[in-house]
PDB file of C-alpha atoms and ligand atoms in Angstrom:
ATOM      1  CA  MET A  20      35.716 -92.642 -31.741  1.00  0.00           C
ATOM      2  CA  THR A  21      33.321 -91.547 -29.189  1.00  0.00           C
ATOM      3  CA  GLU A  22      31.765 -88.155 -29.310  1.00  0.00           C
ATOM      4  CA  HIS A  23      32.246 -86.133 -26.131  1.00  0.00           C
ATOM      5  CA  VAL A  24      28.807 -85.254 -24.728  1.00  0.00           C
ATOM      6  CA  ASP A  25      27.796 -83.715 -21.489  1.00  0.00           C
ATOM      7  CA  PRO A  26      24.193 -84.580 -21.132  1.00  0.00           C
ATOM      8  CA  ALA A  27      23.576 -82.652 -17.919  1.00  0.00           C
ATOM      9  CA  ARG A  28      25.105 -79.464 -19.256  1.00  0.00           C
ATOM     10  CA  ASN A  29      23.111 -79.804 -22.551  1.00  0.00           C
ATOM     11  CA  LEU A  30      19.907 -80.304 -20.366  1.00  0.00           C
ATOM     12  CA  SER A  31      20.676 -77.251 -18.276  1.00  0.00           C
ATOM     13  CA  SER A  32      21.131 -74.963 -21.339  1.00  0.00           C
ATOM     14  CA  ILE A  33      18.038 -76.424 -23.146  1.00  0.00           C
ATOM     15  CA  LYS A  34      15.950 -75.735 -19.945  1.00  0.00           C
ATOM     16  CA  ASP A  35      17.223 -72.120 -19.914  1.00  0.00           C
ATOM     17  CA  GLU A  36      16.428 -71.782 -23.510  1.00  0.00           C
ATOM     18  CA  ILE A  37      12.953 -73.150 -23.069  1.00  0.00           C
ATOM     19  CA  ALA A  38      12.237 -70.704 -20.267  1.00  0.00           C
ATOM     20  CA  GLU A  39      13.540 -67.797 -22.318  1.00  0.00           C
ATOM     21  CA  ILE A  40      11.481 -68.722 -25.401  1.00  0.00           C
ATOM     22  CA  ALA A  41       8.411 -69.287 -23.219  1.00  0.00           C
ATOM     23  CA  THR A  42       8.722 -66.081 -21.441  1.00  0.00           C
ATOM     24  CA  GLY A  43       9.428 -64.295 -24.793  1.00  0.00           C
ATOM     25  CA  CYS A  44       6.016 -65.278 -26.075  1.00  0.00           C
ATOM     26  CA  ASP A  45       4.211 -64.533 -22.737  1.00  0.00           C
ATOM     27  CA  ARG A  46       3.800 -68.201 -21.739  1.00  0.00           C
ATOM     28  CA  ASP A  47       4.645 -69.707 -18.298  1.00  0.00           C
ATOM     29  CA  PRO A  48       7.801 -71.718 -18.732  1.00  0.00           C
ATOM     30  CA  ALA A  49       6.205 -74.308 -16.273  1.00  0.00           C
ATOM     31  CA  ASP A  50       3.684 -74.992 -18.996  1.00  0.00           C
ATOM     32  CA  VAL A  51       6.269 -76.283 -21.301  1.00  0.00           C
ATOM     33  CA  HIS A  52       7.534 -79.906 -20.329  1.00  0.00           C
ATOM     34  CA  LEU A  53      10.793 -81.304 -21.559  1.00  0.00           C
ATOM     35  CA  VAL A  54      10.511 -84.880 -22.521  1.00  0.00           C
ATOM     36  CA  ALA A  55      14.151 -86.075 -22.734  1.00  0.00           C
ATOM     37  CA  VAL A  56      14.127 -88.661 -25.451  1.00  0.00           C
ATOM     38  CA  SER A  57      16.714 -91.336 -24.327  1.00  0.00           C
ATOM     39  CA  LYS A  58      15.974 -93.994 -26.994  1.00  0.00           C
ATOM     40  CA  VAL A  59      19.016 -96.038 -27.998  1.00  0.00           C
ATOM     41  CA  HIS A  60      21.202 -94.456 -25.308  1.00  0.00           C
ATOM     42  CA  SER A  61      22.475 -96.444 -22.378  1.00  0.00           C
ATOM     43  CA  GLU A  62      22.588 -95.675 -18.712  1.00  0.00           C
ATOM     44  CA  ASP A  63      25.903 -93.795 -18.922  1.00  0.00           C
ATOM     45  CA  ARG A  64      24.177 -91.006 -20.859  1.00  0.00           C
ATOM     46  CA  ILE A  65      20.915 -91.117 -18.878  1.00  0.00           C
ATOM     47  CA  VAL A  66      22.044 -91.216 -15.258  1.00  0.00           C
ATOM     48  CA  PRO A  67      23.763 -87.736 -15.461  1.00  0.00           C
ATOM     49  CA  VAL A  68      20.383 -86.288 -16.560  1.00  0.00           C
ATOM     50  CA  LEU A  69      18.641 -88.175 -13.648  1.00  0.00           C
ATOM     51  CA  ASP A  70      21.412 -86.875 -11.259  1.00  0.00           C
ATOM     52  CA  ALA A  71      20.653 -83.471 -12.431  1.00  0.00           C
ATOM     53  CA  GLY A  72      17.115 -83.909 -11.200  1.00  0.00           C
ATOM     54  CA  HIS A  73      15.347 -84.459 -14.403  1.00  0.00           C
ATOM     55  CA  ARG A  74      12.551 -87.051 -14.319  1.00  0.00           C
ATOM     56  CA  LEU A  75      10.590 -86.869 -17.549  1.00  0.00           C
ATOM     57  CA  PHE A  76      11.813 -89.177 -20.420  1.00  0.00           C
ATOM     58  CA  GLY A  77      10.633 -90.564 -23.782  1.00  0.00           C
ATOM     59  CA  GLU A  78      11.240 -93.950 -25.291  1.00  0.00           C
ATOM     60  CA  ASN A  79      10.054 -95.224 -28.749  1.00  0.00           C
ATOM     61  CA  ARG A  80      10.553 -98.956 -28.259  1.00  0.00           C
ATOM     62  CA  ILE A  81       8.668-100.902 -25.693  1.00  0.00           C
ATOM     63  CA  GLN A  82      11.113-103.706 -25.398  1.00  0.00           C
ATOM     64  CA  GLU A  83      14.091-101.391 -25.130  1.00  0.00           C
ATOM     65  CA  ALA A  84      12.249 -99.357 -22.405  1.00  0.00           C
ATOM     66  CA  GLU A  85      11.384-102.686 -20.492  1.00  0.00           C
ATOM     67  CA  GLY A  86      15.152-103.486 -20.539  1.00  0.00           C
ATOM     68  CA  LYS A  87      16.415-100.159 -19.354  1.00  0.00           C
ATOM     69  CA  TRP A  88      13.974 -98.492 -17.018  1.00  0.00           C
ATOM     70  CA  PRO A  89      12.963-100.904 -14.291  1.00  0.00           C
ATOM     71  CA  ALA A  90      16.450-100.703 -12.742  1.00  0.00           C
ATOM     72  CA  LEU A  91      16.584 -96.924 -13.086  1.00  0.00           C
ATOM     73  CA  ARG A  92      13.212 -96.682 -11.374  1.00  0.00           C
ATOM     74  CA  GLU A  93      14.533 -98.585  -8.423  1.00  0.00           C
ATOM     75  CA  ARG A  94      17.218 -95.975  -8.036  1.00  0.00           C
ATOM     76  CA  TYR A  95      15.509 -92.854  -8.843  1.00  0.00           C
ATOM     77  CA  ASP A  96      11.984 -91.828  -7.526  1.00  0.00           C
ATOM     78  CA  ASP A  97       9.256 -90.232  -9.641  1.00  0.00           C
ATOM     79  CA  ILE A  98      10.471 -91.146 -13.115  1.00  0.00           C
ATOM     80  CA  HIS A  99       7.855 -90.259 -15.771  1.00  0.00           C
ATOM     81  CA  LEU A 100       8.225 -92.259 -18.945  1.00  0.00           C
ATOM     82  CA  HIS A 101       6.284 -91.471 -22.215  1.00  0.00           C
ATOM     83  CA  LEU A 102       5.895 -93.862 -24.996  1.00  0.00           C
ATOM     84  CA  ILE A 103       6.540 -91.886 -28.181  1.00  0.00           C
ATOM     85  CA  GLY A 104       6.836 -94.729 -30.674  1.00  0.00           C
ATOM     86  CA  PRO A 105       4.324 -97.099 -32.400  1.00  0.00           C
ATOM     87  CA  LEU A 106       2.241 -99.318 -30.339  1.00  0.00           C
ATOM     88  CA  GLN A 107       1.005-102.771 -31.578  1.00  0.00           C
ATOM     89  CA  SER A 108      -2.040-104.396 -29.792  1.00  0.00           C
ATOM     90  CA  ASN A 109      -0.058-107.447 -28.785  1.00  0.00           C
ATOM     91  CA  LYS A 110       2.234-104.970 -26.810  1.00  0.00           C
ATOM     92  CA  VAL A 111      -0.351-102.989 -25.147  1.00  0.00           C
ATOM     93  CA  LYS A 112      -0.040-104.901 -21.934  1.00  0.00           C
ATOM     94  CA  ASN A 113       3.725-104.287 -21.708  1.00  0.00           C
ATOM     95  CA  ALA A 114       3.407-100.763 -22.603  1.00  0.00           C
ATOM     96  CA  VAL A 115       0.882-100.052 -19.902  1.00  0.00           C
ATOM     97  CA  ALA A 116       3.114-101.810 -17.333  1.00  0.00           C
ATOM     98  CA  THR A 117       6.196 -99.816 -18.483  1.00  0.00           C
ATOM     99  CA  PHE A 118       5.065 -96.322 -19.264  1.00  0.00           C
ATOM    100  CA  ASP A 119       3.247 -93.515 -17.556  1.00  0.00           C
ATOM    101  CA  VAL A 120       1.776 -91.745 -20.558  1.00  0.00           C
ATOM    102  CA  ILE A 121       1.057 -93.076 -24.042  1.00  0.00           C
ATOM    103  CA  GLU A 122       1.589 -90.387 -26.755  1.00  0.00           C
ATOM    104  CA  THR A 123       0.868 -92.613 -29.663  1.00  0.00           C
ATOM    105  CA  VAL A 124      -2.727 -93.489 -29.739  1.00  0.00           C
ATOM    106  CA  ASP A 125      -3.033 -93.601 -33.485  1.00  0.00           C
ATOM    107  CA  ARG A 126      -6.017 -95.906 -34.568  1.00  0.00           C
ATOM    108  CA  PRO A 127      -9.259 -97.248 -33.021  1.00  0.00           C
ATOM    109  CA  LYS A 128      -7.954-100.793 -32.533  1.00  0.00           C
ATOM    110  CA  ILE A 129      -5.215 -99.326 -30.179  1.00  0.00           C
ATOM    111  CA  ALA A 130      -7.759 -97.123 -28.357  1.00  0.00           C
ATOM    112  CA  LYS A 131      -9.860-100.218 -27.770  1.00  0.00           C
ATOM    113  CA  ALA A 132      -6.915-102.425 -26.714  1.00  0.00           C
ATOM    114  CA  LEU A 133      -5.711 -99.651 -24.319  1.00  0.00           C
ATOM    115  CA  ALA A 134      -9.174 -99.314 -22.856  1.00  0.00           C
ATOM    116  CA  ASN A 135      -9.398-103.030 -22.220  1.00  0.00           C
ATOM    117  CA  GLU A 136      -6.070-103.094 -20.534  1.00  0.00           C
ATOM    118  CA  PHE A 137      -6.745-100.101 -18.498  1.00  0.00           C
ATOM    119  CA  ASP A 138      -9.851-101.813 -17.155  1.00  0.00           C
ATOM    120  CA  ARG A 139      -8.078-105.018 -16.496  1.00  0.00           C
ATOM    121  CA  VAL A 140      -5.367-103.372 -14.436  1.00  0.00           C
ATOM    122  CA  ASP A 141      -7.634-100.701 -13.120  1.00  0.00           C
ATOM    123  CA  LYS A 142      -5.299 -97.898 -14.096  1.00  0.00           C
ATOM    124  CA  ARG A 143      -6.030 -95.300 -16.739  1.00  0.00           C
ATOM    125  CA  LEU A 144      -2.824 -93.843 -18.107  1.00  0.00           C
ATOM    126  CA  PRO A 145      -3.045 -90.290 -19.699  1.00  0.00           C
ATOM    127  CA  CYS A 146      -2.769 -90.398 -23.425  1.00  0.00           C
ATOM    128  CA  PHE A 147      -2.027 -88.289 -26.446  1.00  0.00           C
ATOM    129  CA  ILE A 148      -3.436 -88.938 -29.983  1.00  0.00           C
ATOM    130  CA  GLN A 149      -0.825 -88.911 -32.709  1.00  0.00           C
ATOM    131  CA  VAL A 150      -1.835 -86.855 -35.701  1.00  0.00           C
ATOM    132  CA  ASN A 151      -0.372 -87.444 -39.185  1.00  0.00           C
ATOM    133  CA  THR A 152      -0.412 -83.750 -39.907  1.00  0.00           C
ATOM    134  CA  GLY A 153       1.639 -84.317 -43.196  1.00  0.00           C
ATOM    135  CA  GLU A 154      -0.691 -87.084 -44.312  1.00  0.00           C
ATOM    136  CA  GLU A 155       2.296 -89.187 -45.112  1.00  0.00           C
ATOM    137  CA  SER A 156       1.470 -92.683 -46.118  1.00  0.00           C
ATOM    138  CA  GLN A 157       4.489 -94.236 -44.257  1.00  0.00           C
ATOM    139  CA  LYS A 158       3.761 -92.415 -41.034  1.00  0.00           C
ATOM    140  CA  ALA A 159       1.430 -93.470 -38.133  1.00  0.00           C
ATOM    141  CA  GLY A 160      -1.332 -91.154 -36.863  1.00  0.00           C
ATOM    142  CA  ILE A 161      -4.803 -90.058 -37.433  1.00  0.00           C
ATOM    143  CA  LEU A 162      -5.502 -87.981 -40.513  1.00  0.00           C
ATOM    144  CA  PRO A 163      -6.337 -84.276 -39.700  1.00  0.00           C
ATOM    145  CA  MET A 164      -9.849 -84.699 -41.203  1.00  0.00           C
ATOM    146  CA  ASP A 165     -10.511 -87.639 -38.894  1.00  0.00           C
ATOM    147  CA  VAL A 166      -9.241 -86.154 -35.665  1.00  0.00           C
ATOM    148  CA  ASP A 167     -12.432 -84.690 -34.247  1.00  0.00           C
ATOM    149  CA  ALA A 168     -14.368 -87.941 -34.631  1.00  0.00           C
ATOM    150  CA  PHE A 169     -11.413 -90.027 -33.156  1.00  0.00           C
ATOM    151  CA  VAL A 170     -11.179 -87.753 -30.231  1.00  0.00           C
ATOM    152  CA  LYS A 171     -14.772 -88.312 -29.549  1.00  0.00           C
ATOM    153  CA  THR A 172     -14.538 -92.077 -29.967  1.00  0.00           C
ATOM    154  CA  CYS A 173     -11.558 -92.268 -27.533  1.00  0.00           C
ATOM    155  CA  VAL A 174     -13.473 -90.181 -24.926  1.00  0.00           C
ATOM    156  CA  ASP A 175     -16.979 -91.279 -25.354  1.00  0.00           C
ATOM    157  CA  ASP A 176     -16.651 -94.966 -26.389  1.00  0.00           C
ATOM    158  CA  TYR A 177     -13.479 -95.917 -24.617  1.00  0.00           C
ATOM    159  CA  ALA A 178     -13.208 -93.458 -21.661  1.00  0.00           C
ATOM    160  CA  LEU A 179      -9.580 -92.771 -22.351  1.00  0.00           C
ATOM    161  CA  ASN A 180      -8.040 -89.908 -20.555  1.00  0.00           C
ATOM    162  CA  ILE A 181      -6.913 -87.831 -23.646  1.00  0.00           C
ATOM    163  CA  LEU A 182      -4.413 -85.092 -22.555  1.00  0.00           C
ATOM    164  CA  GLY A 183      -3.921 -83.756 -26.104  1.00  0.00           C
ATOM    165  CA  LEU A 184      -2.432 -84.274 -29.480  1.00  0.00           C
ATOM    166  CA  MET A 185       1.062 -85.182 -30.735  1.00  0.00           C
ATOM    167  CA  CYS A 186       2.732 -84.806 -34.091  1.00  0.00           C
ATOM    168  CA  ILE A 187       5.869 -85.630 -35.990  1.00  0.00           C
ATOM    169  CA  PRO A 188       6.010 -83.279 -39.011  1.00  0.00           C
ATOM    170  CA  PRO A 189       7.476 -84.370 -42.383  1.00  0.00           C
ATOM    171  CA  VAL A 190      11.246 -83.960 -42.314  1.00  0.00           C
ATOM    172  CA  ASP A 191      11.263 -81.910 -45.609  1.00  0.00           C
ATOM    173  CA  GLU A 192       8.517 -79.459 -44.676  1.00  0.00           C
ATOM    174  CA  GLU A 193       8.412 -76.249 -42.548  1.00  0.00           C
ATOM    175  CA  PRO A 194       7.346 -77.562 -39.102  1.00  0.00           C
ATOM    176  CA  ALA A 195       5.679 -74.394 -38.099  1.00  0.00           C
ATOM    177  CA  LEU A 196       2.765 -75.131 -40.359  1.00  0.00           C
ATOM    178  CA  HIS A 197       2.340 -78.424 -38.742  1.00  0.00           C
ATOM    179  CA  PHE A 198       2.553 -77.146 -35.274  1.00  0.00           C
ATOM    180  CA  ALA A 199      -0.073 -74.457 -36.014  1.00  0.00           C
ATOM    181  CA  LEU A 200      -2.335 -77.082 -37.520  1.00  0.00           C
ATOM    182  CA  LEU A 201      -1.862 -79.371 -34.339  1.00  0.00           C
ATOM    183  CA  ALA A 202      -2.640 -76.420 -32.108  1.00  0.00           C
ATOM    184  CA  GLU A 203      -5.757 -75.630 -33.917  1.00  0.00           C
ATOM    185  CA  MET A 204      -7.029 -79.215 -33.800  1.00  0.00           C
ATOM    186  CA  ALA A 205      -6.290 -79.402 -30.143  1.00  0.00           C
ATOM    187  CA  LYS A 206      -8.032 -76.148 -29.472  1.00  0.00           C
ATOM    188  CA  ARG A 207     -11.323 -76.984 -31.204  1.00  0.00           C
ATOM    189  CA  ASN A 208     -11.405 -80.280 -29.405  1.00  0.00           C
ATOM    190  CA  GLY A 209     -10.816 -78.599 -26.063  1.00  0.00           C
ATOM    191  CA  LEU A 210      -7.544 -80.369 -25.521  1.00  0.00           C
ATOM    192  CA  ALA A 211      -4.734 -78.534 -23.535  1.00  0.00           C
ATOM    193  CA  ALA A 212      -1.661 -80.694 -24.339  1.00  0.00           C
ATOM    194  CA  LYS A 213       0.291 -80.435 -27.538  1.00  0.00           C
ATOM    195  CA  SER A 214       3.458 -82.604 -27.824  1.00  0.00           C
ATOM    196  CA  MET A 215       5.377 -81.120 -30.703  1.00  0.00           C
ATOM    197  CA  GLY A 216       8.965 -80.089 -31.380  1.00  0.00           C
ATOM    198  CA  MET A 217      12.194 -82.025 -31.341  1.00  0.00           C
ATOM    199  CA  SER A 218      15.849 -81.062 -31.173  1.00  0.00           C
ATOM    200  CA  ALA A 219      15.843 -78.996 -34.400  1.00  0.00           C
ATOM    201  CA  ASP A 220      12.503 -77.132 -33.876  1.00  0.00           C
ATOM    202  CA  TYR A 221      11.388 -77.075 -30.269  1.00  0.00           C
ATOM    203  CA  GLY A 222      11.725 -73.288 -30.126  1.00  0.00           C
ATOM    204  CA  THR A 223       9.312 -72.885 -33.003  1.00  0.00           C
ATOM    205  CA  ALA A 224       7.030 -75.482 -31.289  1.00  0.00           C
ATOM    206  CA  ILE A 225       6.922 -73.545 -28.017  1.00  0.00           C
ATOM    207  CA  THR A 226       6.014 -70.248 -29.658  1.00  0.00           C
ATOM    208  CA  LEU A 227       3.157 -72.275 -31.304  1.00  0.00           C
ATOM    209  CA  GLY A 228       1.881 -73.529 -28.078  1.00  0.00           C
ATOM    210  CA  ALA A 229       3.747 -76.812 -27.413  1.00  0.00           C
ATOM    211  CA  THR A 230       3.188 -78.020 -23.788  1.00  0.00           C
ATOM    212  CA  HIS A 231       5.567 -81.097 -24.384  1.00  0.00           C
ATOM    213  CA  VAL A 232       8.721 -80.846 -26.391  1.00  0.00           C
ATOM    214  CA  ARG A 233      10.498 -84.226 -27.262  1.00  0.00           C
ATOM    215  CA  VAL A 234      14.258 -83.605 -27.357  1.00  0.00           C
ATOM    216  CA  GLY A 235      16.820 -86.345 -27.809  1.00  0.00           C
ATOM    217  CA  THR A 236      19.871 -85.411 -29.779  1.00  0.00           C
ATOM    218  CA  ALA A 237      20.318 -81.966 -28.314  1.00  0.00           C
ATOM    219  CA  ILE A 238      20.564 -83.487 -24.821  1.00  0.00           C
ATOM    220  CA  PHE A 239      22.163 -86.877 -25.365  1.00  0.00           C
ATOM    221  CA  GLY A 240      24.119 -86.387 -28.599  1.00  0.00           C
ATOM    222  CA  THR A 241      24.049 -88.327 -31.802  1.00  0.00           C
ATOM    223  CA  ARG A 242      22.287 -91.737 -31.315  1.00  0.00           C
ATOM    224  CA  PRO A 243      24.525 -94.793 -31.717  1.00  0.00           C
ATOM    225  CA  LYS A 244      23.064 -97.157 -34.420  1.00  0.00           C
ATOM    226  CA  PRO A 245      20.620 -99.515 -32.519  1.00  0.00           C
TER     227      PRO A 245
HETATM  228  C1  PLP B 319      13.703 -89.663 -31.582  1.00  0.00           C
HETATM  229  C2  PLP B 319      12.367 -89.036 -31.453  1.00  0.00           C
HETATM  230  C3  PLP B 319      12.440 -87.602 -30.899  1.00  0.00           C
HETATM  231  C4  PLP B 319      13.705 -86.910 -30.616  1.00  0.00           C
HETATM  232  O1  PLP B 319      14.328 -86.533 -31.799  1.00  0.00           O
HETATM  233  P1  PLP B 319      15.709 -85.580 -31.692  1.00  0.00           P
HETATM  234  O2  PLP B 319      15.809 -84.986 -33.111  1.00  0.00           O
HETATM  235  O3  PLP B 319      16.767 -86.500 -31.401  1.00  0.00           O
HETATM  236  O4  PLP B 319      15.491 -84.603 -30.681  1.00  0.00           O
HETATM  237  C5  PLP B 319      11.321 -87.020 -30.836  1.00  0.00           C
HETATM  238  N1  PLP B 319      10.078 -87.519 -31.015  1.00  0.00           N
HETATM  239  C6  PLP B 319       9.976 -88.765 -31.483  1.00  0.00           C
HETATM  240  C7  PLP B 319       8.613 -89.349 -31.828  1.00  0.00           C
HETATM  241  C8  PLP B 319      11.082 -89.487 -31.795  1.00  0.00           C
HETATM  242  O5  PLP B 319      11.020 -90.833 -32.230  1.00  0.00           O
END
């Protein structure tokens, strides 16, 4: 059985909702960017969203993105692809070639590998630092107490273009606390961008200052098993 999903229609209602929530908390809707998370989905779900004019997407696996997006980039201009999944140092070259923004800078080794690759290709992609706000042992990200020093390392030692911070709150906790914590850490480090909020909680994230919400299921439907 295939679920009936209309990604373009979902996109349109989510955009309306984002605008409404932003306006409702005195924010400019243009300051909230919708990253359409297309991981696991194939072209038949992605193309309607492209045809509706959307250009900002997120993928969490480098190899999958390398397979899907070059052909779509040939057909659609101005696609903007964010890496929202873990990055290993041996994949940094592929990631820099495939993505436009890296949201998951999560350790010094990766910051260094990215800096080297940016130098090599003479291109510096904007980056986010992933913060493990829930201090979960199985989750990637910089611990809250190490964030200030890591931002400084990325900027001063590696000359990375750090736009802001990103988090994935623990599934079983109130996300608002994590979004507020991320916003506070971004503010004290002078970083404007906050990537937080997914299908279930992007509204909360926007009220707490999200500049990028990463929404998959609410646009594309339930993900098939990869
Ligand atoms: C899959 C994923 C999302 C999207 O999650 P949905 O609940 O489907 O909206 C957002 N962020 C990251 C990092 C993801 O891996």
